[in-house]
């Protein structure tokens, strides 16, 4: 089994990475991106590659414990966060992780959760049908131990504390997901738009 067995998914993921690269959401080899390929595997970006110029041969397959199918390949360091989401919900088909300027800064000024109200763009998020319904985004403390961070996310999920298709890591960035890469892309773009609005509002209050 290799990435070439899934050419459509690989190309979709490369296209998303290129778009995010143009927007400055995955600078300096940051960010990581994945698509589920079956019940127990996903395609994910390899560690250390420039996502803005990602080629399909820089993708790899790992199981949902984060083990590479080909032992000479090294998955992204943050693979445990992708695989924990796939394990938690069989309907998740793609996970996208960005490091935008606005999500990084906003997450450092928002406390353990960020409540978003009043924006039409909230309707980009599955399950939200009105600007009048709050979107509450969990914010986890950053941690270089990705397995520990994945355990925190898993506990929050099981406690029902993750009600939108995404969360922030403070000073780090956004994780968003969807039933497929198209929906995960829409969620990421919606969140990033909302974070940019909120960061500009925060800046105005700080000045
Ligand atoms: Zn990251």
XYZ file of N, CA, C and O and ligand atoms in Angstrom:
829
model
N 0.853 -1.194 0.000
C 0.000 0.000 0.000
C 0.890 1.247 0.000
O 1.787 1.371 0.830
N 0.667 2.139 -0.928
C 1.409 3.394 -0.915
C 0.505 4.525 -1.403
O -0.638 4.306 -1.805
N 1.035 5.745 -1.350
C 0.229 6.926 -1.656
C -0.314 6.870 -3.079
O -1.424 7.335 -3.354
N 0.448 6.257 -3.996
C 0.000 6.203 -5.392
C -1.290 5.405 -5.564
O -1.953 5.506 -6.585
N -1.641 4.602 -4.550
C -2.916 3.879 -4.616
C -4.100 4.819 -4.429
O -5.238 4.430 -4.644
N -3.818 6.058 -4.004
C -4.887 7.013 -3.706
C -4.608 8.349 -4.398
O -4.464 9.374 -3.737
N -4.490 8.374 -5.739
C -4.044 9.596 -6.414
C -4.992 10.774 -6.258
O -4.543 11.916 -6.191
N -6.292 10.529 -6.162
C -7.232 11.653 -6.055
C -7.056 12.360 -4.722
O -6.915 13.579 -4.654
N -7.015 11.591 -3.632
C -6.837 12.194 -2.320
C -5.512 12.938 -2.221
O -5.447 14.029 -1.666
N -4.447 12.331 -2.747
C -3.129 12.962 -2.662
C -3.135 14.295 -3.396
O -2.616 15.292 -2.896
N -3.734 14.335 -4.557
C -3.766 15.587 -5.315
C -4.607 16.638 -4.609
O -4.253 17.823 -4.601
N -5.725 16.208 -4.010
C -6.575 17.163 -3.286
C -5.800 17.777 -2.131
O -5.872 18.992 -1.884
N -5.039 16.961 -1.438
C -4.275 17.460 -0.295
C -3.169 18.420 -0.757
O -2.948 19.466 -0.135
N -2.501 18.084 -1.843
C -1.459 18.990 -2.378
C -2.077 20.329 -2.772
O -1.512 21.397 -2.483
N -3.244 20.294 -3.423
C -3.895 21.544 -3.846
C -4.209 22.418 -2.626
O -4.006 23.639 -2.656
N -4.723 21.807 -1.560
C -5.039 22.566 -0.341
C -3.763 23.184 0.240
O -3.739 24.360 0.613
N -2.706 22.408 0.293
C -1.441 22.932 0.845
C -0.949 24.132 0.050
O -0.461 25.114 0.620
N -1.084 24.068 -1.279
C -0.605 25.178 -2.116
C -1.420 26.438 -1.850
O -0.874 27.542 -1.754
N -2.744 26.280 -1.720
C -3.606 27.437 -1.426
C -3.235 28.031 -0.072
O -3.067 29.252 0.074
N -3.067 27.180 0.933
C -2.727 27.679 2.269
C -1.340 28.336 2.259
O -1.101 29.307 2.980
N -0.435 27.770 1.472
C 0.894 28.370 1.362
C 0.820 29.781 0.811
O 1.487 30.703 1.310
N -0.011 29.985 -0.213
C -0.166 31.328 -0.801
C -0.704 32.309 0.231
O -0.419 33.503 0.170
N -1.494 31.809 1.170
C -2.084 32.694 2.190
C -1.176 32.883 3.404
O -1.551 33.571 4.345
N -0.021 32.223 3.408
C 0.906 32.379 4.538
C 0.485 31.617 5.779
O 0.858 31.984 6.891
N -0.278 30.543 5.596
C -0.783 29.785 6.744
C 0.111 28.591 7.103
O -0.208 27.865 8.057
N 1.189 28.362 6.374
C 2.066 27.218 6.690
C 3.513 27.569 6.305
O 4.163 26.819 5.587
N 3.966 28.694 6.862
C 5.328 29.145 6.544
C 6.377 28.281 7.236
O 6.105 27.665 8.274
N 7.593 28.316 6.672
C 8.768 27.691 7.318
C 8.537 26.211 7.635
O 8.899 25.738 8.711
N 7.935 25.501 6.722
C 7.625 24.050 6.808
C 6.595 23.721 7.889
O 6.390 22.569 8.227
N 5.920 24.758 8.447
C 4.926 24.485 9.490
C 3.635 23.933 8.883
O 3.451 23.914 7.673
N 2.739 23.525 9.767
C 1.452 22.979 9.344
C 1.590 21.515 8.964
O 2.677 21.028 8.629
N 0.489 20.806 9.051
C 0.456 19.420 8.570
C -0.981 19.068 8.215
O -1.923 19.631 8.769
N -1.101 18.147 7.274
C -2.376 17.964 6.595
C -2.573 16.481 6.309
O -1.632 15.791 5.919
N -3.807 16.015 6.476
C -4.030 14.581 6.269
C -5.427 14.300 5.723
O -6.338 15.126 5.865
N -5.556 13.139 5.115
C -6.837 12.625 4.638
C -6.918 11.155 5.042
O -5.958 10.398 4.849
N -8.051 10.779 5.588
C -8.259 9.362 5.909
C -8.388 8.578 4.604
O -9.067 9.028 3.665
N -7.744 7.427 4.558
C -7.892 6.586 3.364
C -8.716 5.327 3.640
O -9.278 4.756 2.709
N -8.765 4.885 4.876
C -9.659 3.779 5.230
C -9.862 3.812 6.741
O -9.492 4.774 7.400
N -10.438 2.758 7.294
C -10.776 2.748 8.723
C -9.566 2.916 9.630
O -9.678 3.406 10.751
N -8.401 2.505 9.162
C -7.259 2.469 10.073
C -5.995 3.125 9.519
O -4.914 2.950 10.086
N -6.118 3.918 8.438
C -4.944 4.589 7.875
C -5.306 5.986 7.370
O -6.458 6.249 7.011
N -4.288 6.837 7.329
C -4.455 8.139 6.674
C -3.199 8.458 5.860
O -2.123 7.905 6.105
N -3.398 9.353 4.876
C -2.271 9.975 4.172
C -1.938 11.240 4.943
O -2.825 12.020 5.287
N -0.653 11.480 5.197
C -0.259 12.692 5.937
C 1.045 13.245 5.363
O 1.825 12.506 4.750
N 1.230 14.545 5.552
C 2.452 15.186 5.068
C 3.651 14.674 5.872
O 3.577 14.494 7.081
N 4.767 14.475 5.175
C 5.989 14.036 5.852
C 6.598 15.202 6.627
O 6.356 16.372 6.325
N 7.397 14.865 7.612
C 8.020 15.868 8.479
C 8.973 16.758 7.682
O 9.725 16.285 6.825
N 8.909 18.053 7.964
C 9.943 18.975 7.493
C 9.829 19.467 6.065
O 10.742 20.153 5.586
N 8.756 19.165 5.356
C 8.695 19.622 3.961
C 7.934 20.952 3.849
O 7.125 21.294 4.704
N 8.239 21.674 2.794
C 7.599 22.967 2.538
C 6.211 22.707 1.964
O 6.072 22.270 0.822
N 5.176 22.963 2.761
C 3.809 22.627 2.331
C 3.341 23.488 1.168
O 2.490 23.060 0.388
N 3.906 24.694 1.043
C 3.445 25.575 -0.037
C 3.864 25.046 -1.408
O 3.315 25.448 -2.429
N 4.851 24.134 -1.420
C 5.297 23.534 -2.686
C 5.154 22.012 -2.628
O 5.882 21.295 -3.307
N 4.228 21.544 -1.834
C 4.126 20.107 -1.571
C 3.870 19.292 -2.847
O 3.024 19.658 -3.662
N 4.614 18.227 -3.001
C 4.392 17.271 -4.092
C 3.864 15.969 -3.482
O 4.104 15.683 -2.309
N 3.162 15.190 -4.300
C 2.518 13.991 -3.743
C 3.532 12.995 -3.178
O 3.195 12.207 -2.289
N 4.797 13.034 -3.670
C 5.780 12.095 -3.110
C 6.283 12.542 -1.728
O 7.115 11.867 -1.124
N 5.774 13.688 -1.231
C 6.101 14.111 0.141
C 4.976 13.753 1.120
O 4.992 14.178 2.265
N 4.016 12.991 0.609
C 2.969 12.441 1.467
C 3.319 10.997 1.798
O 4.104 10.359 1.093
N 2.734 10.500 2.851
C 3.008 9.119 3.252
C 1.770 8.546 3.932
O 0.847 9.277 4.287
N 1.783 7.250 4.132
C 0.654 6.600 4.809
C 1.097 6.149 6.191
O 2.184 5.588 6.357
N 0.252 6.429 7.184
C 0.513 5.870 8.521
C -0.782 5.278 9.064
O -1.878 5.588 8.578
N -0.637 4.421 10.066
C -1.833 3.875 10.706
C -2.316 4.856 11.773
O -1.691 5.901 12.006
N -3.429 4.544 12.421
C -4.015 5.511 13.350
C -3.345 5.504 14.721
O -3.775 6.199 15.636
N -2.233 4.773 14.838
C -1.333 4.939 15.976
C -0.119 5.775 15.569
O 0.829 5.917 16.355
N -0.119 6.287 14.342
C 0.965 7.152 13.879
C 2.180 6.421 13.351
O 3.224 7.034 13.115
N 2.051 5.107 13.145
C 3.195 4.341 12.627
C 3.219 4.384 11.113
O 2.192 4.118 10.458
N 4.398 4.705 10.557
C 4.548 4.751 9.103
C 4.433 3.344 8.522
O 4.953 2.381 9.095
N 3.755 3.238 7.383
C 3.685 1.942 6.702
C 5.049 1.581 6.124
O 5.479 0.430 6.177
N 5.754 2.610 5.593
C 7.121 2.405 5.105
C 8.070 2.955 6.168
O 8.078 4.151 6.431
N 8.886 2.103 6.795
C 9.667 2.532 7.957
C 10.707 3.603 7.652
O 11.182 4.274 8.569
N 11.064 3.802 6.391
C 12.052 4.844 6.071
C 11.409 6.228 5.953
O 12.094 7.215 5.714
N 10.092 6.316 6.137
C 9.421 7.614 6.072
C 9.083 8.088 7.476
O 8.755 7.284 8.347
N 9.170 9.417 7.657
C 8.881 9.978 8.986
C 7.684 10.912 8.875
O 7.731 11.912 8.143
N 6.592 10.595 9.578
C 5.418 11.465 9.472
C 5.630 12.766 10.238
O 6.543 12.874 11.055
N 4.783 13.723 9.960
C 4.803 14.988 10.676
C 4.846 14.754 12.183
O 4.227 13.827 12.706
N 5.571 15.630 12.890
C 5.706 15.481 14.346
C 4.357 15.535 15.050
O 4.193 14.985 16.138
N 3.390 16.189 14.425
C 2.091 16.359 15.084
C 1.072 15.300 14.663
O -0.128 15.442 14.914
N 1.558 14.232 14.076
C 0.674 13.147 13.646
C -0.267 12.647 14.750
O -1.441 12.355 14.467
N 0.168 12.554 16.043
C -0.766 12.060 17.068
C -2.056 12.876 17.171
O -3.103 12.325 17.547
N -1.999 14.174 16.862
C -3.227 14.970 16.929
C -4.178 14.616 15.779
O -5.401 14.637 15.936
N -3.626 14.317 14.618
C -4.471 13.880 13.495
C -5.094 12.524 13.807
O -6.300 12.322 13.671
N -4.253 11.595 14.232
C -4.755 10.224 14.398
C -5.736 10.122 15.566
O -6.672 9.329 15.516
N -5.564 10.955 16.596
C -6.535 10.873 17.708
C -7.907 11.317 17.221
O -8.925 10.743 17.628
N -7.962 12.318 16.346
C -9.263 12.767 15.821
C -9.904 11.679 14.962
O -11.106 11.417 15.073
N -9.106 11.015 14.114
C -9.668 9.931 13.296
C -10.185 8.785 14.168
O -11.188 8.149 13.849
N -9.477 8.539 15.266
C -9.920 7.458 16.160
C -11.200 7.840 16.897
O -12.057 7.000 17.155
N -11.320 9.141 17.242
C -12.478 9.586 18.027
C -13.766 9.576 17.224
O -14.848 9.394 17.775
N -13.661 9.829 15.915
C -14.876 9.986 15.114
C -14.653 9.395 13.719
O -13.893 9.937 12.910
N -15.339 8.301 13.451
C -15.187 7.621 12.156
C -15.635 8.475 10.988
O -15.290 8.189 9.838
N -16.450 9.513 11.273
C -16.941 10.338 10.162
C -15.934 11.411 9.750
O -16.129 12.079 8.738
N -14.860 11.592 10.525
C -13.829 12.567 10.125
C -13.005 11.973 8.989
O -12.452 10.880 9.105
N -12.956 12.723 7.876
C -12.243 12.239 6.695
C -10.999 13.040 6.364
O -10.201 12.628 5.506
N -10.820 14.193 7.012
C -9.633 15.007 6.721
C -9.366 15.943 7.894
O -10.307 16.458 8.518
N -8.090 16.152 8.212
C -7.672 17.060 9.294
C -6.621 18.010 8.721
O -5.652 17.563 8.085
N -6.837 19.314 8.944
C -5.925 20.329 8.412
C -5.417 21.195 9.563
O -6.210 21.629 10.410
N -4.120 21.455 9.588
C -3.520 22.224 10.693
C -2.701 23.379 10.139
O -1.729 23.152 9.405
N -3.109 24.600 10.483
C -2.461 25.803 9.960
C -1.786 26.586 11.083
O -2.161 26.469 12.250
N -0.809 27.411 10.687
C -0.107 28.303 11.621
C -0.247 29.724 11.070
O 0.733 30.301 10.614
N -1.441 30.263 11.085
C -1.598 31.633 10.586
C -1.193 32.637 11.661
O -1.189 32.316 12.855
N -0.894 33.856 11.240
C -0.519 34.905 12.198
C -1.692 35.208 13.127
O -1.538 35.279 14.352
N -2.898 35.357 12.574
C -4.028 35.770 13.418
C -4.429 34.670 14.405
O -4.732 34.959 15.571
N -4.430 33.399 13.986
C -4.796 32.338 14.945
C -3.730 32.203 16.025
O -4.043 31.968 17.198
N -2.474 32.393 15.662
C -1.389 32.296 16.647
C -1.530 33.388 17.705
O -1.484 33.117 18.915
N -1.739 34.627 17.251
C -1.827 35.747 18.200
C -3.128 35.697 19.006
O -3.118 35.880 20.225
N -4.241 35.445 18.332
C -5.528 35.425 19.021
C -5.553 34.366 20.122
O -6.071 34.595 21.220
N -4.965 33.205 19.831
C -4.985 32.109 20.809
C -4.196 32.451 22.070
O -4.378 31.824 23.104
N -3.327 33.467 21.997
C -2.547 33.887 23.166
C -3.296 34.932 23.992
O -2.827 35.342 25.040
N -4.459 35.364 23.501
C -5.236 36.392 24.197
C -6.650 35.920 24.517
O -7.518 36.731 24.808
N -6.911 34.615 24.439
C -8.305 34.176 24.514
C -8.639 33.280 25.700
O -9.805 32.937 25.879
N -7.662 32.864 26.510
C -7.983 31.957 27.607
C -8.313 30.568 27.106
O -8.001 30.223 25.963
N -8.964 29.729 27.957
C -9.174 28.322 27.589
C -10.224 28.086 26.506
O -10.351 26.977 25.993
N -10.993 29.111 26.194
C -11.910 28.967 25.053
C -12.192 30.333 24.444
O -12.091 31.364 25.102
N -12.562 30.280 23.177
C -12.827 31.496 22.423
C -14.278 31.420 21.950
O -14.650 30.475 21.250
N -15.090 32.396 22.379
C -16.500 32.396 21.979
C -16.705 33.396 20.846
O -16.312 34.567 20.953
N -17.290 32.921 19.768
C -17.486 33.758 18.580
C -18.993 33.974 18.390
O -19.769 33.021 18.361
N -19.358 35.235 18.277
C -20.776 35.602 18.116
C -20.931 36.644 17.018
O -20.069 37.512 16.873
N -22.049 36.581 16.322
C -22.476 37.702 15.494
C -21.937 37.757 14.081
O -22.269 38.672 13.335
N -21.119 36.781 13.697
C -20.536 36.812 12.352
C -21.278 35.859 11.412
O -21.462 34.681 11.737
N -21.652 36.357 10.256
C -22.280 35.506 9.242
C -21.393 34.309 8.899
O -21.887 33.210 8.646
N -20.073 34.508 8.918
C -19.135 33.445 8.531
C -19.194 32.233 9.458
O -18.718 31.147 9.089
N -19.795 32.385 10.645
C -19.938 31.219 11.531
C -20.695 30.082 10.825
O -20.503 28.913 11.141
N -21.526 30.449 9.835
C -22.307 29.433 9.116
C -21.440 28.546 8.220
O -21.926 27.553 7.683
N -20.162 28.900 8.077
C -19.239 28.004 7.347
C -18.978 26.728 8.141
O -18.522 25.726 7.590
N -19.279 26.776 9.455
C -18.985 25.632 10.323
C -20.198 24.702 10.375
O -21.320 25.151 10.636
N -19.984 23.426 10.142
C -21.074 22.445 10.146
C -21.827 22.522 11.469
O -21.220 22.596 12.540
N -23.155 22.535 11.397
C -23.986 22.547 12.597
C -24.371 23.935 13.053
O -25.210 24.077 13.948
N -23.783 24.985 12.474
C -24.136 26.356 12.865
C -24.910 26.992 11.712
O -24.407 27.080 10.589
N -26.142 27.381 12.003
C -27.029 27.858 10.938
C -27.360 29.341 11.061
O -28.113 29.870 10.255
N -26.812 30.002 12.079
C -27.145 31.419 12.269
C -25.989 32.143 12.938
O -25.281 31.557 13.780
N -25.850 33.437 12.590
C -24.849 34.273 13.268
C -25.204 34.461 14.739
O -24.371 34.889 15.532
N -26.464 34.148 15.119
C -26.899 34.343 16.511
C -26.500 33.180 17.409
O -26.667 33.252 18.620
N -26.024 32.098 16.796
C -25.604 30.946 17.612
C -24.098 31.035 17.871
O -23.315 31.214 16.942
N -23.705 30.925 19.127
C -22.280 31.047 19.469
C -21.491 29.847 18.956
O -21.965 28.714 18.984
N -20.278 30.134 18.515
C -19.313 29.082 18.224
C -18.241 29.169 19.303
O -17.589 30.211 19.450
N -18.100 28.102 20.081
C -17.125 28.095 21.175
C -15.946 27.210 20.774
O -16.103 26.001 20.588
N -14.790 27.835 20.611
C -13.598 27.121 20.146
C -12.681 26.848 21.338
O -12.215 27.787 21.985
N -12.412 25.580 21.660
C -11.475 25.284 22.756
C -10.064 25.769 22.405
O -9.656 25.729 21.237
N -9.345 26.210 23.448
C -7.942 26.622 23.268
C -7.096 25.809 24.247
O -7.238 25.949 25.469
N -6.245 24.962 23.715
C -5.374 24.133 24.560
C -4.021 24.812 24.699
O -3.544 25.482 23.775
N -3.392 24.628 25.882
C -2.018 25.113 26.045
C -1.103 24.350 25.092
O -1.305 23.148 24.856
N -0.094 25.039 24.599
C 0.858 24.368 23.706
C 1.691 23.356 24.501
O 1.870 23.486 25.719
N 2.163 22.337 23.813
C 2.945 21.284 24.461
C 3.783 20.612 23.382
O 3.261 20.264 22.324
N 5.089 20.457 23.624
C 5.925 19.782 22.623
C 5.714 18.265 22.639
O 6.152 17.572 21.725
N 5.047 17.781 23.676
C 4.714 16.354 23.745
C 3.351 16.161 23.081
O 2.302 16.365 23.701
N 3.374 15.778 21.818
C 2.131 15.717 21.043
C 1.209 14.598 21.510
O -0.003 14.694 21.357
N 1.786 13.554 22.092
C 0.915 12.484 22.604
C 0.154 12.976 23.833
O -1.026 12.667 24.009
N 0.814 13.768 24.676
C 0.130 14.336 25.845
C -0.960 15.306 25.389
O -2.076 15.313 25.932
N -0.655 16.105 24.389
C -1.645 17.045 23.869
C -2.837 16.282 23.263
O -4.004 16.647 23.460
N -2.541 15.196 22.564
C -3.611 14.373 21.984
C -4.494 13.780 23.084
O -5.716 13.657 22.917
N -3.893 13.443 24.214
C -4.699 12.917 25.338
C -5.621 14.000 25.895
O -6.768 13.730 26.254
N -5.127 15.236 25.951
C -5.979 16.349 26.405
C -7.156 16.554 25.457
O -8.295 16.776 25.877
N -6.871 16.511 24.160
C -7.929 16.678 23.159
C -8.943 15.545 23.287
O -10.163 15.763 23.259
N -8.457 14.324 23.455
C -9.341 13.166 23.591
C -10.245 13.311 24.811
O -11.460 13.058 24.741
N -9.672 13.769 25.935
C -10.478 13.946 27.160
C -11.540 15.025 26.938
O -12.697 14.851 27.345
N -11.162 16.131 26.306
C -12.127 17.213 26.053
C -13.241 16.726 25.134
O -14.424 17.035 25.332
N -12.865 15.934 24.130
C -13.861 15.388 23.194
C -14.859 14.508 23.955
O -16.076 14.638 23.799
N -14.326 13.640 24.781
C -15.196 12.698 25.509
C -16.065 13.415 26.541
O -17.146 12.941 26.868
N -15.597 14.571 27.029
C -16.399 15.367 27.962
C -17.429 16.246 27.235
O -18.173 16.992 27.890
N -17.432 16.195 25.912
C -18.386 16.999 25.143
C -17.992 18.459 25.027
O -18.835 19.323 24.754
N -16.700 18.764 25.231
C -16.249 20.159 25.214
C -15.812 20.640 23.838
O -15.339 21.780 23.706
N -15.928 19.787 22.828
C -15.542 20.211 21.476
C -16.810 20.156 20.611
O -17.227 19.090 20.160
N -17.440 21.326 20.435
C -18.740 21.388 19.751
C -18.640 21.977 18.358
O -19.637 22.066 17.644
N -17.455 22.419 17.965
C -17.244 22.934 16.607
C -16.126 22.100 15.972
O -15.355 21.456 16.700
N -16.024 22.097 14.642
C -15.027 21.229 13.995
C -13.623 21.836 13.985
O -12.993 21.966 12.922
N -13.165 22.218 15.181
C -11.817 22.757 15.253
C -11.456 23.155 16.663
O -12.317 23.278 17.534
N -10.151 23.321 16.898
C -9.668 23.880 18.170
C -8.376 24.631 17.891
O -7.745 24.468 16.837
N -8.021 25.472 18.870
C -6.771 26.229 18.789
C -5.768 25.666 19.787
O -6.149 25.143 20.840
N -4.493 25.816 19.470
C -3.428 25.573 20.436
C -2.750 26.924 20.646
O -2.356 27.595 19.681
N -2.631 27.333 21.916
C -2.173 28.689 22.219
C -0.761 28.957 21.686
O 0.159 28.154 21.897
N -0.630 30.075 20.987
C 0.663 30.458 20.442
C 1.142 29.563 19.323
O 2.320 29.583 18.950
N 0.248 28.784 18.761
C 0.645 27.738 17.826
C -0.222 27.759 16.555
O 0.277 28.092 15.491
N -1.514 27.452 16.664
C -2.328 27.475 15.456
C -3.630 26.708 15.590
O -4.061 26.369 16.696
N -4.236 26.455 14.452
C -5.574 25.866 14.344
C -5.522 24.425 13.862
O -4.771 24.111 12.922
N -6.332 23.583 14.483
C -6.673 22.281 13.901
C -8.142 22.328 13.494
O -8.996 22.721 14.295
N -8.451 21.941 12.265
C -9.839 21.868 11.815
C -10.016 20.576 11.026
O -9.058 20.031 10.476
N -11.245 20.097 10.960
C -11.494 18.823 10.281
C -12.851 18.854 9.598
O -13.658 19.766 9.787
N -13.105 17.817 8.807
C -14.385 17.686 8.144
C -14.574 16.265 7.675
O -13.671 15.427 7.785
N -15.764 15.990 7.129
C -16.049 14.622 6.685
C -15.201 14.256 5.459
O -15.009 13.076 5.157
N -14.713 15.282 4.749
C -13.790 15.071 3.632
C -12.918 16.324 3.517
O -13.100 17.289 4.268
N -11.996 16.313 2.558
C -11.063 17.446 2.470
C -11.774 18.733 2.060
O -11.362 19.828 2.456
N -12.859 18.618 1.299
C -13.607 19.818 0.889
C -14.230 20.495 2.107
O -14.150 21.725 2.258
N -14.849 19.689 2.972
C -15.463 20.280 4.161
C -14.389 20.775 5.139
O -14.544 21.854 5.750
N -13.300 20.040 5.279
C -12.219 20.493 6.164
C -11.634 21.819 5.667
O -11.303 22.706 6.462
N -11.530 21.961 4.347
C -11.050 23.224 3.759
C -12.013 24.361 4.098
O -11.581 25.450 4.514
N -13.313 24.124 3.926
C -14.302 25.173 4.237
C -14.227 25.563 5.709
O -14.244 26.751 6.052
N -14.118 24.585 6.582
C -14.014 24.891 8.014
C -12.754 25.702 8.316
O -12.793 26.672 9.078
N -11.644 25.297 7.740
C -10.384 26.023 7.993
C -10.502 27.466 7.509
O -10.122 28.404 8.219
N -11.028 27.641 6.303
C -11.168 29.006 5.771
C -12.132 29.831 6.623
O -11.891 31.017 6.868
N -13.218 29.202 7.086
C -14.174 29.917 7.931
C -13.542 30.335 9.244
O -13.639 31.494 9.662
N -12.863 29.390 9.898
C -12.190 29.719 11.162
C -11.163 30.832 10.947
O -11.098 31.784 11.732
N -10.355 30.687 9.930
C -9.281 31.672 9.736
C -9.854 33.068 9.477
O -9.304 34.065 9.953
N -10.951 33.144 8.727
C -11.617 34.441 8.503
C -12.084 35.018 9.848
O -11.847 36.196 10.160
N -12.747 34.167 10.649
C -13.263 34.625 11.946
C -12.127 35.053 12.876
O -12.218 36.082 13.565
N -11.033 34.300 12.881
C -9.905 34.648 13.758
C -9.282 35.971 13.326
O -8.861 36.772 14.160
N -9.232 36.186 12.030
C -8.655 37.450 11.553
C -9.533 38.622 12.003
O -9.029 39.651 12.456
N -10.866 38.453 11.879
C -11.781 39.510 12.345
C -11.584 39.767 13.831
O -11.464 40.919 14.280
N -11.544 38.682 14.620
C -11.429 38.833 16.075
C -10.080 39.418 16.474
O -9.993 40.203 17.422
N -9.029 39.032 15.752
C -7.725 39.581 16.097
C -7.684 41.084 15.811
O -7.148 41.866 16.595
N -8.301 41.481 14.710
C -8.314 42.921 14.399
C -9.146 43.682 15.444
O -8.775 44.792 15.845
N -10.245 43.080 15.911
C -11.027 43.709 16.989
C -10.196 43.800 18.270
O -10.236 44.807 18.982
N -9.466 42.718 18.577
C -8.624 42.703 19.789
C -7.558 43.785 19.706
O -7.305 44.519 20.666
N -6.944 43.908 18.551
C -5.908 44.924 18.347
C -6.481 46.321 18.573
O -5.832 47.164 19.209
N -7.697 46.536 18.056
C -8.307 47.852 18.214
C -8.543 48.167 19.693
O -8.342 49.296 20.140
N -8.906 47.111 20.463
C -9.144 47.332 21.905
C -7.818 47.560 22.642
O -7.757 48.304 23.619
N -6.768 46.886 22.172
C -5.478 46.997 22.853
C -4.807 48.342 22.604
O -4.017 48.802 23.415
N -5.154 48.962 21.479
C -4.448 50.206 21.117
C -5.089 51.430 21.763
O -6.171 51.384 22.279
Zn 1.818 22.903 14.398
